[in-house]
């Protein structure tokens, strides 16, 4: 079984006409949970949450995230 040891969450915002790309760090982190991983049909599904620090020092909390994707190896 593959084990995920590090996850980097990202958040893109277009606030006030400017784009900001934010990522988790050693202080603000999150979790990802795989509810389905099918390597034969190449499908992954799950939930996630994470926190990021914006350039104006506010903490953005991403909650109840979901994903259902197909992937290539």
Coordinates of C-alpha atoms in Angstrom, one line a residue:
X1 CA 0.0 0.0 0.0
X2 CA 1.4 3.4 -0.9
X3 CA 2.0 5.7 2.2
X4 CA 1.8 9.4 1.9
X5 CA 4.4 11.0 4.2
X6 CA 4.0 14.6 3.1
X7 CA 1.2 16.5 1.7
X8 CA 1.3 20.1 0.4
X9 CA -2.0 21.9 0.2
X10 CA -2.3 24.8 -2.2
X11 CA -4.9 27.5 -2.5
X12 CA -5.2 30.0 -5.4
X13 CA -7.1 33.2 -4.9
X14 CA -7.8 36.1 -7.1
X15 CA -8.3 38.8 -4.5
X16 CA -8.6 42.4 -5.6
X17 CA -7.5 41.5 -9.1
X18 CA -4.2 39.9 -8.0
X19 CA -3.4 36.2 -7.9
X20 CA -2.0 34.7 -4.8
X21 CA -0.7 31.1 -4.5
X22 CA -0.5 29.8 -1.0
X23 CA 0.8 26.6 0.4
X24 CA 0.9 24.7 3.7
X25 CA 4.1 24.9 5.8
X26 CA 5.6 23.4 9.0
X27 CA 3.2 25.4 11.2
X28 CA 0.0 25.3 9.1
X29 CA -0.8 21.9 7.7
X30 CA -3.7 19.6 7.0
X31 CA -4.8 16.0 6.2
X32 CA -5.8 14.0 3.2
X33 CA -7.9 10.8 3.5
X34 CA -8.2 8.3 0.6
X35 CA -11.6 6.7 0.7
X36 CA -11.0 4.9 -2.7
X37 CA -7.8 4.0 -4.5
X38 CA -8.3 1.9 -7.6
X39 CA -4.9 1.4 -9.5
X40 CA -6.6 -0.8 -12.1
X41 CA -9.2 1.8 -13.2
X42 CA -6.9 4.7 -12.0
X43 CA -9.4 6.3 -9.7
X44 CA -8.7 8.1 -6.4
X45 CA -11.3 9.6 -4.1
X46 CA -11.2 11.1 -0.7
X47 CA -11.5 14.2 1.5
X48 CA -9.1 16.8 2.8
X49 CA -8.6 19.9 4.9
X50 CA -5.7 22.3 5.4
X51 CA -4.7 25.8 6.6
X52 CA -2.6 28.4 4.7
X53 CA -1.3 31.8 5.7
X54 CA -2.1 34.6 3.3
X55 CA 0.2 37.5 2.6
X56 CA -1.9 39.8 4.8
X57 CA -1.3 37.4 7.7
X58 CA -4.8 35.9 7.8
X59 CA -5.2 32.2 8.1
X60 CA -7.3 30.6 5.4
X61 CA -9.0 27.4 6.5
X62 CA -10.0 25.0 3.7
X63 CA -12.5 22.6 5.1
X64 CA -14.6 19.6 3.9
X65 CA -12.6 19.4 0.6
X66 CA -13.5 16.4 -1.6
X67 CA -11.9 14.9 -4.7
X68 CA -12.8 12.2 -7.2
X69 CA -10.2 12.0 -9.9
X70 CA -8.7 9.8 -12.5
X71 CA -4.9 9.6 -12.7
X72 CA -2.1 8.3 -14.8
X73 CA 0.9 6.3 -13.6

